Amino acid sequence: ASILTGCRGVQKSPPAPAAEPPPPVVPATMEDAIAAEQNKDWATAESALQELSGSQQLEIRRRALAMLGLLEQKLGNLPQARTSLEAAVAAYPVAALGTDGSGYPEVASVLQFHLLEVEETQADFLSATSTAIRMINTDPASPSAISAVIRLPFLEASAGGRASFPAAFEALMQ
């Protein structure tokens, strides 16, 4: 006798219905990213900003890179923040200031300052020193550059050892 003899009349259940196709992917907008960040939906904001950072439209790409770098810095994703901020700094060059007033010096200066903070937090004092000097040389009157002037002796000392601190401080005071 077989164990399966009692199962002869059992019917098989019907196959499961096919899964519905996913909804079509709608490209993200800056408004979506801003709303997600305001609602502290970090994953959605980051995803939208990553998508937008590849936009063919320069203004959208610039804003997305800047917002993405700042968001990643806020979340403590420092390697990603650094990459995004470096790209954002390149997208908002201070040198793009033309005699016609085009460009965004205040944005470029703030982005450089955040990049300096990330480099300093990562203990990459050589890069932070370079960023600080670049800030001071390109937009010396900006609040970010003034802060960089104050930080420069510490950065130089941290990059090259304590022996360079007096020289860096003396250069600052000139």
Short mmCIF file of N, CA and C in Angstrom, two decimals:
data_model
loop_
_atom_site.label_atom_id
_atom_site.label_comp_id
_atom_site.label_asym_id
_atom_site.label_seq_id
_atom_site.Cartn_x
_atom_site.Cartn_y
_atom_site.Cartn_z
N ALA A 1 0.85 -1.18 0.00
CA ALA A 1 0.00 0.00 0.00
C ALA A 1 0.89 1.24 0.00
N SER A 2 0.39 2.17 -0.67
CA SER A 2 1.14 3.42 -0.82
C SER A 2 0.57 4.48 0.11
N ILE A 3 1.41 5.32 0.58
CA ILE A 3 0.98 6.42 1.45
C ILE A 3 0.17 7.42 0.65
N LEU A 4 0.41 7.55 -0.61
CA LEU A 4 -0.24 8.55 -1.44
C LEU A 4 -1.62 8.12 -1.93
N THR A 5 -2.05 6.91 -1.64
CA THR A 5 -3.33 6.46 -2.17
C THR A 5 -4.49 7.30 -1.69
N GLY A 6 -4.39 7.90 -0.52
CA GLY A 6 -5.47 8.73 -0.01
C GLY A 6 -5.51 10.11 -0.64
N CYS A 7 -4.55 10.44 -1.46
CA CYS A 7 -4.46 11.79 -2.02
C CYS A 7 -4.99 11.84 -3.44
N ARG A 8 -5.58 10.77 -3.95
CA ARG A 8 -5.99 10.72 -5.34
C ARG A 8 -7.01 11.79 -5.68
N GLY A 9 -7.89 12.11 -4.82
CA GLY A 9 -8.95 13.04 -5.15
C GLY A 9 -8.62 14.49 -4.82
N VAL A 10 -7.42 14.77 -4.34
CA VAL A 10 -7.06 16.14 -3.97
C VAL A 10 -6.75 16.93 -5.22
N GLN A 11 -7.37 18.10 -5.32
CA GLN A 11 -7.14 18.95 -6.49
C GLN A 11 -6.00 19.92 -6.17
N LYS A 12 -5.28 20.23 -7.21
CA LYS A 12 -4.20 21.21 -7.06
C LYS A 12 -4.81 22.60 -7.00
N SER A 13 -4.18 23.47 -6.23
CA SER A 13 -4.67 24.85 -6.17
C SER A 13 -4.29 25.57 -7.46
N PRO A 14 -5.10 26.54 -7.86
CA PRO A 14 -4.80 27.25 -9.11
C PRO A 14 -3.50 28.04 -8.95
N PRO A 15 -2.83 28.29 -10.06
CA PRO A 15 -1.57 29.05 -9.98
C PRO A 15 -1.84 30.47 -9.48
N ALA A 16 -0.86 31.02 -8.82
CA ALA A 16 -0.99 32.39 -8.30
C ALA A 16 -1.09 33.35 -9.47
N PRO A 17 -1.90 34.39 -9.31
CA PRO A 17 -2.01 35.35 -10.41
C PRO A 17 -0.66 36.03 -10.64
N ALA A 18 -0.43 36.44 -11.87
CA ALA A 18 0.82 37.11 -12.22
C ALA A 18 0.90 38.45 -11.48
N ALA A 19 2.07 38.76 -11.04
CA ALA A 19 2.26 40.03 -10.31
C ALA A 19 2.01 41.19 -11.26
N GLU A 20 1.44 42.25 -10.71
CA GLU A 20 1.20 43.43 -11.51
C GLU A 20 2.53 44.09 -11.84
N PRO A 21 2.64 44.64 -13.03
CA PRO A 21 3.91 45.30 -13.36
C PRO A 21 4.08 46.53 -12.47
N PRO A 22 5.32 46.87 -12.17
CA PRO A 22 5.55 48.05 -11.33
C PRO A 22 5.06 49.31 -12.05
N PRO A 23 4.68 50.32 -11.28
CA PRO A 23 4.24 51.54 -11.93
C PRO A 23 5.39 52.16 -12.72
N PRO A 24 5.09 52.91 -13.75
CA PRO A 24 6.18 53.51 -14.53
C PRO A 24 6.99 54.46 -13.66
N VAL A 25 8.27 54.50 -13.91
CA VAL A 25 9.16 55.34 -13.14
C VAL A 25 9.04 56.78 -13.65
N VAL A 26 8.68 57.67 -12.74
CA VAL A 26 8.56 59.07 -13.10
C VAL A 26 9.85 59.76 -12.69
N PRO A 27 10.45 60.51 -13.59
CA PRO A 27 11.68 61.19 -13.20
C PRO A 27 11.46 62.10 -12.00
N ALA A 28 12.44 62.15 -11.15
CA ALA A 28 12.37 62.99 -9.95
C ALA A 28 12.43 64.46 -10.34
N THR A 29 11.88 65.28 -9.49
CA THR A 29 11.98 66.72 -9.67
C THR A 29 12.65 67.32 -8.45
N MET A 30 13.12 68.55 -8.58
CA MET A 30 13.72 69.22 -7.44
C MET A 30 12.69 69.37 -6.32
N GLU A 31 11.45 69.60 -6.70
CA GLU A 31 10.39 69.74 -5.70
C GLU A 31 10.22 68.45 -4.91
N ASP A 32 10.31 67.29 -5.61
CA ASP A 32 10.24 66.00 -4.92
C ASP A 32 11.37 65.86 -3.91
N ALA A 33 12.56 66.21 -4.34
CA ALA A 33 13.74 66.07 -3.47
C ALA A 33 13.63 67.00 -2.26
N ILE A 34 13.20 68.22 -2.49
CA ILE A 34 13.06 69.18 -1.39
C ILE A 34 11.99 68.71 -0.41
N ALA A 35 10.86 68.26 -0.94
CA ALA A 35 9.77 67.78 -0.07
C ALA A 35 10.23 66.57 0.74
N ALA A 36 10.94 65.65 0.11
CA ALA A 36 11.42 64.46 0.83
C ALA A 36 12.40 64.86 1.94
N GLU A 37 13.27 65.82 1.65
CA GLU A 37 14.23 66.25 2.67
C GLU A 37 13.50 66.96 3.82
N GLN A 38 12.52 67.79 3.49
CA GLN A 38 11.77 68.48 4.54
C GLN A 38 11.00 67.50 5.42
N ASN A 39 10.57 66.37 4.82
CA ASN A 39 9.86 65.34 5.57
C ASN A 39 10.81 64.33 6.21
N LYS A 40 12.10 64.60 6.12
CA LYS A 40 13.15 63.73 6.68
C LYS A 40 13.10 62.31 6.09
N ASP A 41 12.67 62.23 4.85
CA ASP A 41 12.69 60.97 4.11
C ASP A 41 14.02 60.95 3.34
N TRP A 42 15.07 60.67 4.09
CA TRP A 42 16.43 60.81 3.56
C TRP A 42 16.67 59.92 2.34
N ALA A 43 16.19 58.69 2.37
CA ALA A 43 16.44 57.76 1.26
C ALA A 43 15.80 58.28 -0.03
N THR A 44 14.58 58.77 0.06
CA THR A 44 13.90 59.30 -1.12
C THR A 44 14.61 60.56 -1.62
N ALA A 45 14.97 61.43 -0.69
CA ALA A 45 15.67 62.67 -1.08
C ALA A 45 16.99 62.34 -1.76
N GLU A 46 17.74 61.42 -1.17
CA GLU A 46 19.04 61.05 -1.74
C GLU A 46 18.88 60.44 -3.12
N SER A 47 17.90 59.55 -3.26
CA SER A 47 17.66 58.91 -4.56
C SER A 47 17.27 59.94 -5.61
N ALA A 48 16.38 60.86 -5.26
CA ALA A 48 15.94 61.89 -6.22
C ALA A 48 17.11 62.78 -6.60
N LEU A 49 17.92 63.17 -5.62
CA LEU A 49 19.05 64.06 -5.91
C LEU A 49 20.12 63.36 -6.74
N GLN A 50 20.33 62.07 -6.49
CA GLN A 50 21.29 61.32 -7.32
C GLN A 50 20.82 61.28 -8.77
N GLU A 51 19.53 61.05 -8.94
CA GLU A 51 18.97 61.03 -10.29
C GLU A 51 19.12 62.40 -10.95
N LEU A 52 18.79 63.45 -10.23
CA LEU A 52 18.84 64.80 -10.77
C LEU A 52 20.26 65.29 -11.01
N SER A 53 21.22 64.74 -10.28
CA SER A 53 22.61 65.18 -10.46
C SER A 53 23.17 64.76 -11.82
N GLY A 54 22.45 63.90 -12.52
CA GLY A 54 22.85 63.51 -13.87
C GLY A 54 22.06 64.24 -14.95
N SER A 55 21.30 65.24 -14.56
CA SER A 55 20.46 65.98 -15.51
C SER A 55 21.31 66.66 -16.59
N GLN A 56 20.74 66.78 -17.75
CA GLN A 56 21.38 67.50 -18.84
C GLN A 56 21.25 69.02 -18.65
N GLN A 57 20.29 69.43 -17.82
CA GLN A 57 20.08 70.86 -17.57
C GLN A 57 21.05 71.32 -16.48
N LEU A 58 21.90 72.28 -16.82
CA LEU A 58 22.97 72.71 -15.93
C LEU A 58 22.46 73.17 -14.57
N GLU A 59 21.42 74.00 -14.53
CA GLU A 59 20.94 74.52 -13.25
C GLU A 59 20.41 73.40 -12.35
N ILE A 60 19.70 72.44 -12.94
CA ILE A 60 19.19 71.32 -12.14
C ILE A 60 20.34 70.48 -11.63
N ARG A 61 21.31 70.20 -12.49
CA ARG A 61 22.46 69.39 -12.09
C ARG A 61 23.24 70.08 -10.96
N ARG A 62 23.47 71.39 -11.11
CA ARG A 62 24.18 72.14 -10.07
C ARG A 62 23.47 72.06 -8.73
N ARG A 63 22.19 72.37 -8.74
CA ARG A 63 21.42 72.36 -7.48
C ARG A 63 21.39 70.98 -6.86
N ALA A 64 21.21 69.96 -7.69
CA ALA A 64 21.14 68.58 -7.17
C ALA A 64 22.47 68.17 -6.56
N LEU A 65 23.58 68.48 -7.22
CA LEU A 65 24.89 68.14 -6.66
C LEU A 65 25.13 68.84 -5.34
N ALA A 66 24.77 70.12 -5.28
CA ALA A 66 24.97 70.88 -4.03
C ALA A 66 24.10 70.30 -2.92
N MET A 67 22.83 70.07 -3.20
CA MET A 67 21.93 69.54 -2.18
C MET A 67 22.33 68.14 -1.76
N LEU A 68 22.77 67.32 -2.72
CA LEU A 68 23.20 65.96 -2.41
C LEU A 68 24.42 65.97 -1.50
N GLY A 69 25.39 66.81 -1.81
CA GLY A 69 26.58 66.90 -0.96
C GLY A 69 26.25 67.34 0.45
N LEU A 70 25.38 68.32 0.57
CA LEU A 70 25.00 68.82 1.90
C LEU A 70 24.18 67.78 2.66
N LEU A 71 23.30 67.07 1.95
CA LEU A 71 22.51 66.02 2.61
C LEU A 71 23.42 64.89 3.10
N GLU A 72 24.34 64.46 2.26
CA GLU A 72 25.24 63.38 2.65
C GLU A 72 26.14 63.80 3.81
N GLN A 73 26.55 65.07 3.82
CA GLN A 73 27.33 65.57 4.96
C GLN A 73 26.49 65.53 6.23
N LYS A 74 25.25 65.97 6.13
CA LYS A 74 24.34 65.96 7.29
C LYS A 74 24.15 64.55 7.83
N LEU A 75 24.07 63.57 6.91
CA LEU A 75 23.84 62.18 7.31
C LEU A 75 25.12 61.47 7.73
N GLY A 76 26.27 62.14 7.58
CA GLY A 76 27.53 61.54 8.00
C GLY A 76 28.15 60.62 6.96
N ASN A 77 27.65 60.65 5.75
CA ASN A 77 28.22 59.85 4.65
C ASN A 77 29.36 60.65 4.02
N LEU A 78 30.46 60.76 4.73
CA LEU A 78 31.50 61.70 4.34
C LEU A 78 32.18 61.39 3.01
N PRO A 79 32.50 60.14 2.68
CA PRO A 79 33.11 59.91 1.36
C PRO A 79 32.18 60.33 0.21
N GLN A 80 30.89 60.01 0.34
CA GLN A 80 29.93 60.41 -0.69
C GLN A 80 29.74 61.92 -0.69
N ALA A 81 29.71 62.51 0.50
CA ALA A 81 29.56 63.97 0.60
C ALA A 81 30.72 64.66 -0.09
N ARG A 82 31.90 64.15 0.14
CA ARG A 82 33.09 64.77 -0.46
C ARG A 82 33.04 64.70 -1.98
N THR A 83 32.67 63.54 -2.50
CA THR A 83 32.57 63.39 -3.96
C THR A 83 31.53 64.34 -4.53
N SER A 84 30.36 64.40 -3.90
CA SER A 84 29.30 65.28 -4.39
C SER A 84 29.67 66.75 -4.25
N LEU A 85 30.28 67.11 -3.13
CA LEU A 85 30.68 68.51 -2.94
C LEU A 85 31.78 68.91 -3.91
N GLU A 86 32.72 68.03 -4.18
CA GLU A 86 33.76 68.34 -5.17
C GLU A 86 33.13 68.59 -6.54
N ALA A 87 32.15 67.75 -6.91
CA ALA A 87 31.46 67.95 -8.19
C ALA A 87 30.65 69.24 -8.18
N ALA A 88 30.03 69.55 -7.05
CA ALA A 88 29.24 70.78 -6.94
C ALA A 88 30.14 72.00 -7.02
N VAL A 89 31.29 71.97 -6.35
CA VAL A 89 32.24 73.08 -6.41
C VAL A 89 32.68 73.30 -7.86
N ALA A 90 32.92 72.21 -8.57
CA ALA A 90 33.31 72.34 -9.98
C ALA A 90 32.16 72.89 -10.83
N ALA A 91 30.92 72.58 -10.45
CA ALA A 91 29.76 73.05 -11.20
C ALA A 91 29.44 74.52 -10.91
N TYR A 92 29.88 75.02 -9.76
CA TYR A 92 29.67 76.42 -9.36
C TYR A 92 31.02 77.12 -9.24
N PRO A 93 31.76 77.21 -10.31
CA PRO A 93 33.08 77.81 -10.16
C PRO A 93 32.99 79.31 -9.90
N VAL A 94 33.79 79.77 -8.98
CA VAL A 94 33.85 81.21 -8.70
C VAL A 94 34.37 81.92 -9.94
N ALA A 95 35.25 81.27 -10.67
CA ALA A 95 35.82 81.87 -11.88
C ALA A 95 34.74 82.13 -12.93
N ALA A 96 33.57 81.50 -12.78
CA ALA A 96 32.51 81.71 -13.76
C ALA A 96 31.88 83.08 -13.62
N LEU A 97 32.30 83.84 -12.60
CA LEU A 97 31.78 85.19 -12.44
C LEU A 97 32.30 86.05 -13.57
N GLY A 98 31.40 86.42 -14.42
CA GLY A 98 31.79 87.27 -15.52
C GLY A 98 31.52 88.72 -15.20
N THR A 99 31.97 89.58 -16.05
CA THR A 99 31.70 91.00 -15.86
C THR A 99 30.22 91.28 -16.01
N ASP A 100 29.49 90.32 -16.60
CA ASP A 100 28.04 90.49 -16.75
C ASP A 100 27.29 90.10 -15.48
N GLY A 101 28.01 89.68 -14.44
CA GLY A 101 27.36 89.33 -13.18
C GLY A 101 26.88 87.90 -13.13
N SER A 102 27.20 87.10 -14.15
CA SER A 102 26.76 85.71 -14.12
C SER A 102 27.58 84.93 -13.12
N GLY A 103 27.01 83.89 -12.62
CA GLY A 103 27.69 83.05 -11.65
C GLY A 103 27.03 83.15 -10.29
N TYR A 104 27.52 82.35 -9.39
CA TYR A 104 26.96 82.26 -8.05
C TYR A 104 28.07 82.26 -7.02
N PRO A 105 28.70 83.42 -6.75
CA PRO A 105 29.84 83.41 -5.84
C PRO A 105 29.48 82.96 -4.44
N GLU A 106 28.30 83.33 -3.96
CA GLU A 106 27.92 82.96 -2.60
C GLU A 106 27.71 81.46 -2.48
N VAL A 107 27.18 80.83 -3.52
CA VAL A 107 26.97 79.38 -3.51
C VAL A 107 28.32 78.68 -3.58
N ALA A 108 29.17 79.13 -4.48
CA ALA A 108 30.50 78.51 -4.63
C ALA A 108 31.27 78.59 -3.32
N SER A 109 31.21 79.73 -2.67
CA SER A 109 31.94 79.93 -1.43
C SER A 109 31.42 79.00 -0.32
N VAL A 110 30.11 78.90 -0.20
CA VAL A 110 29.52 78.03 0.83
C VAL A 110 29.84 76.56 0.55
N LEU A 111 29.78 76.16 -0.71
CA LEU A 111 30.09 74.77 -1.05
C LEU A 111 31.55 74.45 -0.74
N GLN A 112 32.44 75.38 -1.04
CA GLN A 112 33.85 75.17 -0.71
C GLN A 112 34.04 75.05 0.80
N PHE A 113 33.30 75.84 1.56
CA PHE A 113 33.39 75.78 3.01
C PHE A 113 32.94 74.40 3.52
N HIS A 114 31.84 73.88 2.97
CA HIS A 114 31.38 72.55 3.38
C HIS A 114 32.37 71.47 2.97
N LEU A 115 32.97 71.63 1.80
CA LEU A 115 34.00 70.68 1.37
C LEU A 115 35.18 70.72 2.35
N LEU A 116 35.59 71.92 2.75
CA LEU A 116 36.66 72.06 3.73
C LEU A 116 36.29 71.33 5.02
N GLU A 117 35.05 71.49 5.50
CA GLU A 117 34.62 70.81 6.73
C GLU A 117 34.70 69.29 6.60
N VAL A 118 34.28 68.77 5.45
CA VAL A 118 34.33 67.32 5.23
C VAL A 118 35.78 66.85 5.22
N GLU A 119 36.64 67.56 4.49
CA GLU A 119 38.06 67.18 4.44
C GLU A 119 38.69 67.23 5.84
N GLU A 120 38.35 68.25 6.60
CA GLU A 120 38.89 68.38 7.95
C GLU A 120 38.37 67.24 8.84
N THR A 121 37.09 66.92 8.74
CA THR A 121 36.51 65.83 9.54
C THR A 121 37.16 64.49 9.19
N GLN A 122 37.52 64.32 7.92
CA GLN A 122 38.18 63.10 7.49
C GLN A 122 39.68 63.11 7.80
N ALA A 123 40.14 64.17 8.45
CA ALA A 123 41.55 64.33 8.82
C ALA A 123 42.46 64.39 7.60
N ASP A 124 41.93 64.87 6.48
CA ASP A 124 42.73 65.11 5.28
C ASP A 124 43.11 66.59 5.29
N PHE A 125 44.08 66.90 6.14
CA PHE A 125 44.44 68.30 6.38
C PHE A 125 45.15 68.94 5.20
N LEU A 126 45.85 68.15 4.39
CA LEU A 126 46.48 68.73 3.20
C LEU A 126 45.40 69.23 2.23
N SER A 127 44.39 68.43 1.99
CA SER A 127 43.30 68.86 1.10
C SER A 127 42.53 70.02 1.70
N ALA A 128 42.28 69.97 3.01
CA ALA A 128 41.56 71.05 3.67
C ALA A 128 42.35 72.35 3.59
N THR A 129 43.66 72.27 3.75
CA THR A 129 44.51 73.46 3.63
C THR A 129 44.43 74.02 2.22
N SER A 130 44.50 73.14 1.24
CA SER A 130 44.41 73.57 -0.16
C SER A 130 43.06 74.23 -0.45
N THR A 131 42.00 73.64 0.06
CA THR A 131 40.66 74.21 -0.13
C THR A 131 40.57 75.58 0.53
N ALA A 132 41.10 75.70 1.75
CA ALA A 132 41.07 76.98 2.47
C ALA A 132 41.83 78.06 1.69
N ILE A 133 42.99 77.73 1.21
CA ILE A 133 43.79 78.70 0.44
C ILE A 133 43.06 79.10 -0.84
N ARG A 134 42.46 78.12 -1.51
CA ARG A 134 41.69 78.42 -2.73
C ARG A 134 40.53 79.37 -2.40
N MET A 135 39.85 79.13 -1.29
CA MET A 135 38.74 80.00 -0.88
C MET A 135 39.22 81.42 -0.64
N ILE A 136 40.32 81.54 0.07
CA ILE A 136 40.87 82.85 0.41
C ILE A 136 41.30 83.60 -0.84
N ASN A 137 41.91 82.89 -1.78
CA ASN A 137 42.41 83.53 -3.00
C ASN A 137 41.31 83.89 -3.98
N THR A 138 40.23 83.13 -4.03
CA THR A 138 39.21 83.38 -5.05
C THR A 138 38.12 84.34 -4.61
N ASP A 139 37.77 84.35 -3.34
CA ASP A 139 36.68 85.23 -2.87
C ASP A 139 37.00 85.68 -1.45
N PRO A 140 38.06 86.50 -1.29
CA PRO A 140 38.56 86.81 0.05
C PRO A 140 37.59 87.54 0.97
N ALA A 141 36.60 88.21 0.42
CA ALA A 141 35.67 88.97 1.27
C ALA A 141 34.49 88.14 1.74
N SER A 142 34.35 86.93 1.26
CA SER A 142 33.20 86.10 1.64
C SER A 142 33.32 85.64 3.09
N PRO A 143 32.20 85.46 3.75
CA PRO A 143 32.25 84.94 5.13
C PRO A 143 32.95 83.58 5.22
N SER A 144 32.78 82.77 4.19
CA SER A 144 33.44 81.46 4.20
C SER A 144 34.95 81.60 4.13
N ALA A 145 35.43 82.54 3.31
CA ALA A 145 36.87 82.76 3.20
C ALA A 145 37.43 83.34 4.49
N ILE A 146 36.68 84.20 5.14
CA ILE A 146 37.13 84.76 6.42
C ILE A 146 37.26 83.65 7.46
N SER A 147 36.31 82.74 7.46
CA SER A 147 36.41 81.58 8.36
C SER A 147 37.60 80.72 8.00
N ALA A 148 37.87 80.58 6.70
CA ALA A 148 39.03 79.79 6.26
C ALA A 148 40.33 80.44 6.73
N VAL A 149 40.39 81.78 6.71
CA VAL A 149 41.58 82.48 7.19
C VAL A 149 41.84 82.14 8.65
N ILE A 150 40.77 82.10 9.43
CA ILE A 150 40.90 81.79 10.86
C ILE A 150 41.34 80.34 11.07
N ARG A 151 40.87 79.44 10.23
CA ARG A 151 41.20 78.01 10.37
C ARG A 151 42.55 77.65 9.79
N LEU A 152 43.05 78.46 8.88
CA LEU A 152 44.25 78.09 8.12
C LEU A 152 45.45 77.72 9.00
N PRO A 153 45.78 78.47 10.03
CA PRO A 153 46.94 78.05 10.85
C PRO A 153 46.77 76.65 11.44
N PHE A 154 45.57 76.35 11.93
CA PHE A 154 45.33 75.01 12.47
C PHE A 154 45.49 73.95 11.38
N LEU A 155 44.92 74.22 10.20
CA LEU A 155 44.98 73.25 9.10
C LEU A 155 46.42 73.01 8.67
N GLU A 156 47.18 74.11 8.52
CA GLU A 156 48.58 73.97 8.11
C GLU A 156 49.39 73.23 9.17
N ALA A 157 49.13 73.55 10.42
CA ALA A 157 49.85 72.86 11.50
C ALA A 157 49.49 71.38 11.52
N SER A 158 48.23 71.08 11.30
CA SER A 158 47.79 69.67 11.31
C SER A 158 48.34 68.92 10.09
N ALA A 159 48.48 69.62 9.00
CA ALA A 159 48.99 68.98 7.78
C ALA A 159 50.49 68.75 7.85
N GLY A 160 51.21 69.70 8.47
CA GLY A 160 52.66 69.61 8.43
C GLY A 160 53.32 69.44 9.76
N GLY A 161 52.57 69.29 10.80
CA GLY A 161 53.17 69.16 12.12
C GLY A 161 53.16 70.48 12.87
N ARG A 162 53.41 70.42 14.12
CA ARG A 162 53.33 71.60 14.99
C ARG A 162 54.37 72.67 14.63
N ALA A 163 55.45 72.30 14.02
CA ALA A 163 56.51 73.27 13.72
C ALA A 163 56.01 74.34 12.75
N SER A 164 55.04 74.03 11.92
CA SER A 164 54.58 75.01 10.94
C SER A 164 53.54 75.97 11.50
N PHE A 165 53.02 75.71 12.70
CA PHE A 165 51.97 76.56 13.26
C PHE A 165 52.41 78.02 13.43
N PRO A 166 53.56 78.29 14.03
CA PRO A 166 53.95 79.70 14.20
C PRO A 166 54.05 80.44 12.86
N ALA A 167 54.61 79.79 11.86
CA ALA A 167 54.74 80.44 10.55
C ALA A 167 53.37 80.68 9.93
N ALA A 168 52.47 79.71 10.06
CA ALA A 168 51.13 79.87 9.51
C ALA A 168 50.38 80.98 10.23
N PHE A 169 50.54 81.06 11.56
CA PHE A 169 49.87 82.09 12.32
C PHE A 169 50.44 83.47 11.97
N GLU A 170 51.75 83.55 11.82
CA GLU A 170 52.36 84.83 11.45
C GLU A 170 51.88 85.28 10.07
N ALA A 171 51.77 84.35 9.12
CA ALA A 171 51.27 84.69 7.79
C ALA A 171 49.82 85.17 7.87
N LEU A 172 49.04 84.59 8.74
CA LEU A 172 47.66 85.00 8.92
C LEU A 172 47.57 86.43 9.42
N MET A 173 48.47 86.82 10.33
CA MET A 173 48.42 88.12 10.95
C MET A 173 48.92 89.24 10.03
N GLN A 174 49.53 88.92 8.93
CA GLN A 174 50.04 89.95 8.01
C GLN A 174 48.97 90.53 7.15
#
